[in-house]
Structures are given as C-alpha cells and as structure tokens.
PDB file of C-alpha atoms in Angstrom:
ATOM      1  CA  UNK A 742       3.996  -3.511 -22.232  1.00  0.00           C
ATOM      2  CA  UNK A 743       1.795  -0.457 -22.780  1.00  0.00           C
ATOM      3  CA  UNK A 744      -1.252  -2.679 -23.227  1.00  0.00           C
ATOM      4  CA  UNK A 745      -0.530  -4.556 -20.015  1.00  0.00           C
ATOM      5  CA  UNK A 746      -0.113  -1.309 -18.082  1.00  0.00           C
ATOM      6  CA  UNK A 747      -3.376   0.017 -19.528  1.00  0.00           C
ATOM      7  CA  UNK A 748      -5.135  -3.213 -18.539  1.00  0.00           C
ATOM      8  CA  UNK A 749      -3.867  -2.822 -14.975  1.00  0.00           C
ATOM      9  CA  UNK A 750      -5.085   0.776 -14.840  1.00  0.00           C
ATOM     10  CA  UNK A 751      -8.510  -0.207 -16.200  1.00  0.00           C
ATOM     11  CA  UNK A 752      -8.703  -3.096 -13.722  1.00  0.00           C
ATOM     12  CA  UNK A 753      -7.586  -0.853 -10.832  1.00  0.00           C
ATOM     13  CA  UNK A 754      -4.565  -3.047 -10.084  1.00  0.00           C
ATOM     14  CA  UNK A 755      -1.676  -1.257  -8.432  1.00  0.00           C
ATOM     15  CA  UNK A 756       2.084  -1.712  -8.871  1.00  0.00           C
ATOM     16  CA  UNK A 757       2.168  -4.499  -6.253  1.00  0.00           C
ATOM     17  CA  UNK A 758      -0.580  -6.435  -8.039  1.00  0.00           C
ATOM     18  CA  UNK A 759      -3.320  -5.564  -5.552  1.00  0.00           C
ATOM     19  CA  UNK A 760      -6.835  -5.176  -6.895  1.00  0.00           C
ATOM     20  CA  UNK A 761      -9.384  -2.708  -5.548  1.00  0.00           C
ATOM     21  CA  UNK A 762     -10.728  -5.162  -2.939  1.00  0.00           C
ATOM     22  CA  UNK A 763      -7.259  -5.830  -1.525  1.00  0.00           C
ATOM     23  CA  UNK A 764      -6.503  -2.103  -1.567  1.00  0.00           C
ATOM     24  CA  UNK A 765      -9.765  -1.396   0.302  1.00  0.00           C
ATOM     25  CA  UNK A 766      -8.919  -4.095   2.847  1.00  0.00           C
ATOM     26  CA  UNK A 767      -5.544  -2.489   3.582  1.00  0.00           C
ATOM     27  CA  UNK A 768      -7.055   1.002   3.645  1.00  0.00           C
ATOM     28  CA  UNK A 769      -9.657  -0.023   6.238  1.00  0.00           C
ATOM     29  CA  UNK A 770      -7.013  -1.802   8.295  1.00  0.00           C
ATOM     30  CA  UNK A 771      -4.736   1.236   8.133  1.00  0.00           C
ATOM     31  CA  UNK A 772      -7.288   3.329  10.029  1.00  0.00           C
ATOM     32  CA  UNK A 773      -6.511   1.484  13.288  1.00  0.00           C
ATOM     33  CA  UNK A 774      -3.658  -0.903  12.304  1.00  0.00           C
ATOM     34  CA  UNK A 775      -5.493  -3.782  14.059  1.00  0.00           C
ATOM     35  CA  UNK A 776      -9.024  -5.039  13.513  1.00  0.00           C
ATOM     36  CA  UNK A 777     -10.932  -8.275  14.109  1.00  0.00           C
ATOM     37  CA  UNK A 778     -11.859 -10.271  11.014  1.00  0.00           C
ATOM     38  CA  UNK A 779     -15.603  -9.790  11.599  1.00  0.00           C
ATOM     39  CA  UNK A 780     -15.211  -5.984  11.567  1.00  0.00           C
ATOM     40  CA  UNK A 781     -13.230  -6.106   8.318  1.00  0.00           C
ATOM     41  CA  UNK A 782     -15.847  -8.411   6.813  1.00  0.00           C
ATOM     42  CA  UNK A 783     -18.629  -6.048   7.819  1.00  0.00           C
ATOM     43  CA  UNK A 784     -16.828  -2.978   6.474  1.00  0.00           C
ATOM     44  CA  UNK A 785     -16.084  -4.719   3.157  1.00  0.00           C
ATOM     45  CA  UNK A 786     -19.573  -6.207   2.906  1.00  0.00           C
ATOM     46  CA  UNK A 787     -18.246  -9.736   2.451  1.00  0.00           C
ATOM     47  CA  UNK A 788     -18.475 -12.967   4.439  1.00  0.00           C
ATOM     48  CA  UNK A 789     -15.501 -13.553   6.730  1.00  0.00           C
ATOM     49  CA  UNK A 790     -14.798 -16.853   4.988  1.00  0.00           C
ATOM     50  CA  UNK A 791     -14.483 -15.113   1.611  1.00  0.00           C
ATOM     51  CA  UNK A 792     -11.976 -12.701   3.095  1.00  0.00           C
ATOM     52  CA  UNK A 793      -9.983 -15.555   4.623  1.00  0.00           C
ATOM     53  CA  UNK A 794      -9.933 -17.615   1.426  1.00  0.00           C
ATOM     54  CA  UNK A 795      -9.801 -14.954  -1.293  1.00  0.00           C
ATOM     55  CA  UNK A 796      -8.432 -11.658   0.003  1.00  0.00           C
ATOM     56  CA  UNK A 797      -5.981 -12.521   2.762  1.00  0.00           C
ATOM     57  CA  UNK A 798      -3.770 -15.271   1.311  1.00  0.00           C
ATOM     58  CA  UNK A 799      -1.857 -12.975  -1.072  1.00  0.00           C
ATOM     59  CA  UNK A 800      -1.684 -10.143   1.469  1.00  0.00           C
ATOM     60  CA  UNK A 801      -0.228 -12.527   4.041  1.00  0.00           C
ATOM     61  CA  UNK A 802       2.174 -14.090   1.548  1.00  0.00           C
ATOM     62  CA  UNK A 803       3.489 -10.673   0.522  1.00  0.00           C
ATOM     63  CA  UNK A 804       3.816  -9.503   4.131  1.00  0.00           C
ATOM     64  CA  UNK A 805       1.227  -6.702   4.067  1.00  0.00           C
ATOM     65  CA  UNK A 806      -0.533  -8.071   7.139  1.00  0.00           C
ATOM     66  CA  UNK A 807      -0.205 -10.607   9.891  1.00  0.00           C
ATOM     67  CA  UNK A 808      -2.817 -12.548  11.823  1.00  0.00           C
ATOM     68  CA  UNK A 809      -3.099 -13.093  15.539  1.00  0.00           C
ATOM     69  CA  UNK A 810      -6.175 -15.196  16.198  1.00  0.00           C
ATOM     70  CA  UNK A 811      -9.102 -13.242  14.795  1.00  0.00           C
ATOM     71  CA  UNK A 812      -7.111  -9.992  14.750  1.00  0.00           C
ATOM     72  CA  UNK A 813      -5.611  -8.675  11.529  1.00  0.00           C
ATOM     73  CA  UNK A 814      -2.552  -6.488  11.953  1.00  0.00           C
ATOM     74  CA  UNK A 815      -1.153  -4.146   9.328  1.00  0.00           C
ATOM     75  CA  UNK A 816       2.601  -4.620   8.932  1.00  0.00           C
ATOM     76  CA  UNK A 817       5.133  -1.892   8.192  1.00  0.00           C
ATOM     77  CA  UNK A 818       5.186  -3.070   4.576  1.00  0.00           C
ATOM     78  CA  UNK A 819       1.401  -2.746   4.393  1.00  0.00           C
ATOM     79  CA  UNK A 820       1.521   0.697   5.973  1.00  0.00           C
ATOM     80  CA  UNK A 821       4.183   1.881   3.525  1.00  0.00           C
ATOM     81  CA  UNK A 822       2.158   0.547   0.623  1.00  0.00           C
ATOM     82  CA  UNK A 823      -0.977   2.408   1.717  1.00  0.00           C
ATOM     83  CA  UNK A 824       0.964   5.618   2.311  1.00  0.00           C
ATOM     84  CA  UNK A 825       2.637   5.312  -1.094  1.00  0.00           C
ATOM     85  CA  UNK A 826      -0.589   4.653  -2.950  1.00  0.00           C
ATOM     86  CA  UNK A 827      -2.476   7.527  -1.326  1.00  0.00           C
ATOM     87  CA  UNK A 828       0.083  10.169  -2.333  1.00  0.00           C
TER      88      UNK A 828
END
C-alpha cells in the first residue's frame, strides 16, 4: 500500500484519482464556476476535442462538472473537491 501511495504522490494523483490535468481543469473552472469549452481548451493549451474525449468523461461520470451545450459548469462536488485540495 505504501508503494501505491508513493506512486500516486509521484504521479500527482489526488485521493479522488484525478491527475494534474484534471485538477487544473477543475481549478480553472472554479474561478468562475461556468466557462465555455473553447476557453477551457485555450487555458489548458489543449484542443477542445482532447478535453471532451480525455479529460471530461471521468469528471462528468464522478459528478465534478456538468455540461450545458458548450458551457462547463462546476458542481458542488467539484467545488468541494477543489476547496479540499487547496487547503
């Protein structure tokens, strides 16, 4: 178990299984709670399609964000996660 925990720390994976890219996504979204996909893509330096296919599926599945058209909305669960990880 110690080795697994050390691997997570070295890989910058948090207790919810989010890697640094997913954490950055939520952090950017937490600044306004709602952003269009193209703004998130620009801020992360990734194509919008990559975000839709790689970053968002797990975040949506776990309830950290919701989508409304092109808007991405931080949920209460996502907000609590960001607040908890920044303390």
